[in-house]
Short mmCIF file of C-alpha atoms in Angstrom, two decimals:
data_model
loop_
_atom_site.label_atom_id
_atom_site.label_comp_id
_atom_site.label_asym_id
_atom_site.label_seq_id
_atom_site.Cartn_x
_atom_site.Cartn_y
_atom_site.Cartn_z
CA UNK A 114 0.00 0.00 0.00
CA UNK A 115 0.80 3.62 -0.56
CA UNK A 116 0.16 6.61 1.93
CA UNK A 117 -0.12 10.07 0.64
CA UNK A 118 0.64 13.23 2.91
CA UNK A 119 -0.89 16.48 1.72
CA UNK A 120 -0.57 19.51 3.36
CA UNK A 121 -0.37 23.38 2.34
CA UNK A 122 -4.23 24.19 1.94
CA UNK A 123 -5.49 27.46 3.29
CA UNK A 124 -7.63 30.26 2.81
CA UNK A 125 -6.00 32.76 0.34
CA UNK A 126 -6.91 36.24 -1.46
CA UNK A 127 -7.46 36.84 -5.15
CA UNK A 128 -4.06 37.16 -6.53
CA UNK A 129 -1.90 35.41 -3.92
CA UNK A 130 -0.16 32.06 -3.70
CA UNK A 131 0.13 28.85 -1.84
CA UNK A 132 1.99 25.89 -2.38
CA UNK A 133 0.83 22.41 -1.66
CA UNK A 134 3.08 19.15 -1.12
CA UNK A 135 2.24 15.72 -1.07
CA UNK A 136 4.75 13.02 0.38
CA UNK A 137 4.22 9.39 -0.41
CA UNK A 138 5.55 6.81 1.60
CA UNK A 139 4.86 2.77 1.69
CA UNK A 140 5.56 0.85 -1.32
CA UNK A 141 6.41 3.13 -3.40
CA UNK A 142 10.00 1.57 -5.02
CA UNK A 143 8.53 2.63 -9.06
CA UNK A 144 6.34 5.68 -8.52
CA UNK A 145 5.40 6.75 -12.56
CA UNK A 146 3.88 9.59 -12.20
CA UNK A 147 2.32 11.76 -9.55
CA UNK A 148 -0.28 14.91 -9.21
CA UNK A 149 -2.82 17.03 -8.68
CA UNK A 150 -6.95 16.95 -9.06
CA UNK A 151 -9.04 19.02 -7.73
CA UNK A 152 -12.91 19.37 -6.79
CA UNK A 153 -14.98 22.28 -6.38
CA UNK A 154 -18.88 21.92 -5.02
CA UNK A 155 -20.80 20.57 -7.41
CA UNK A 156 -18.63 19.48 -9.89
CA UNK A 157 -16.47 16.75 -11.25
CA UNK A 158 -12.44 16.06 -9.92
CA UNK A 159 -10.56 17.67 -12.89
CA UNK A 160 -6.88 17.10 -13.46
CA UNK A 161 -4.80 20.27 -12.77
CA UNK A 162 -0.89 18.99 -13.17
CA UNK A 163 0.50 15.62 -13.21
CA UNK A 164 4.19 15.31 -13.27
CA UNK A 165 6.46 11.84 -13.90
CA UNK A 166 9.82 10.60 -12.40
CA UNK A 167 11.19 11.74 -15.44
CA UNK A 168 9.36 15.24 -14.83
CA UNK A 169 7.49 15.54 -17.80
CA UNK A 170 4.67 17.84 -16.51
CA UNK A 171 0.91 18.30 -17.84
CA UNK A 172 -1.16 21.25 -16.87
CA UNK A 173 -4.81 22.27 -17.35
CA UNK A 174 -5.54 24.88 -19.20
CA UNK A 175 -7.04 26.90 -16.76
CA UNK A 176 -4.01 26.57 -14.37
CA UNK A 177 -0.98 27.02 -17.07
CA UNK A 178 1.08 29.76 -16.60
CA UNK A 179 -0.14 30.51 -12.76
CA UNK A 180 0.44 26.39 -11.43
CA UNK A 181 3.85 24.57 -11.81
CA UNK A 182 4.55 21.35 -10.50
CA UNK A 183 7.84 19.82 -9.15
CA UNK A 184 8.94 16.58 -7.66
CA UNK A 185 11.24 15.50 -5.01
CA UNK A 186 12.48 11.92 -5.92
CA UNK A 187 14.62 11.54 -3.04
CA UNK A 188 11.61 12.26 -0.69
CA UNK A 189 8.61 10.72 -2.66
CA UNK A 190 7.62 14.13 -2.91
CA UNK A 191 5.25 16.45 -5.37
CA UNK A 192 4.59 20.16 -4.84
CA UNK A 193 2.20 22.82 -6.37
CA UNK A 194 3.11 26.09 -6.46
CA UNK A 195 0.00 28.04 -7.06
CA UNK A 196 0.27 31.82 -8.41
CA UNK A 197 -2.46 34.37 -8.74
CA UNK A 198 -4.73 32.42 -7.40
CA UNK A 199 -8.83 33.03 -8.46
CA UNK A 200 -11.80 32.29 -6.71
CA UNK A 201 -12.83 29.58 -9.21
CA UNK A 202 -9.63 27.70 -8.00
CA UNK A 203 -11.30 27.54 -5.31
CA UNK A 204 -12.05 23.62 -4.42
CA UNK A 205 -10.94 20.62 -2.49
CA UNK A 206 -7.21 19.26 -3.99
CA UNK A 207 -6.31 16.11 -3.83
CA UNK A 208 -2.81 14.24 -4.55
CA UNK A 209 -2.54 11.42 -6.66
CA UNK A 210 0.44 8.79 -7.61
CA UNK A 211 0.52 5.81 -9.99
CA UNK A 212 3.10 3.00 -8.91
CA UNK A 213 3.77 0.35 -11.49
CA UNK A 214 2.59 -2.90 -10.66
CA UNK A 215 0.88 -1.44 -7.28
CA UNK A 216 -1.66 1.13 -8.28
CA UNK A 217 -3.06 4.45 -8.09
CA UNK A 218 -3.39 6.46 -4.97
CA UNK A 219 -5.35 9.51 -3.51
CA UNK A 220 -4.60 11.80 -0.79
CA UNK A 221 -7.24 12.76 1.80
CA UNK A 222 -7.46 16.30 0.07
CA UNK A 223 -6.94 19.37 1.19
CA UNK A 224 -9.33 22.61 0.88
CA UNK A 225 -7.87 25.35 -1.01
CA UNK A 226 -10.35 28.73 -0.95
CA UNK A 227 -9.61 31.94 -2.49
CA UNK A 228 -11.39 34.82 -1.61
CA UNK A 229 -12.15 37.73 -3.96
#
């Protein structure tokens, strides 16, 4: 089994920043790739960045250019840095990893909420 750590979350203003880190532990020898979803009320989890071991990243659209996404290989870990942040990023995120021949994995979430 895989654990997932997530941590970072807050309340934030229109236009600030927070950065949110996820730290896997367990059996986690070939992580693939790891990330981040998200879910605001009402709606679907939608992918906002996944990153692989190799770091080949993929952002939505809605996030490029204010969201990057790094990874910590020695520590099993992925971060989000989150720039001019907007109230419709508002929403519950929640970390994800993919370990060959083990599975996929979800973090507890954390609530992200941007005020305007």
């Amino acid at each position: 089994q895989v654990q997932l750590v997530e941590s970072g979350g807050g309340l934030v203003r229109a236009g600030g920043s927070l950065r949110l880190s996820c730290a896997a532990s367990g059996n986690i020898v070939s992580i693939n790739t790891m990330g981040w979803y998200r879910q605001a009320p009402g709606k679907q989890r939608e992918l906002v960045a996944t990153i692989t071991r190799t770091g080949s990243t993929n952002y939505a659209d809605s996030v490029k250019g204010r969201f990057t996404i790094s990874i910590d290989n020695a520590k099993s870990t992925v971060y989000l840095q989150m720039n001019s942040l907007k109230p419709e990023d508002t929403a519950v995120y929640y970390c994800h990893v993919y370990v060959i021949f083990v599975g996929t994995f979800w973090g507890q979430g954390t609530q992200v909420t941007v005020s305007s």
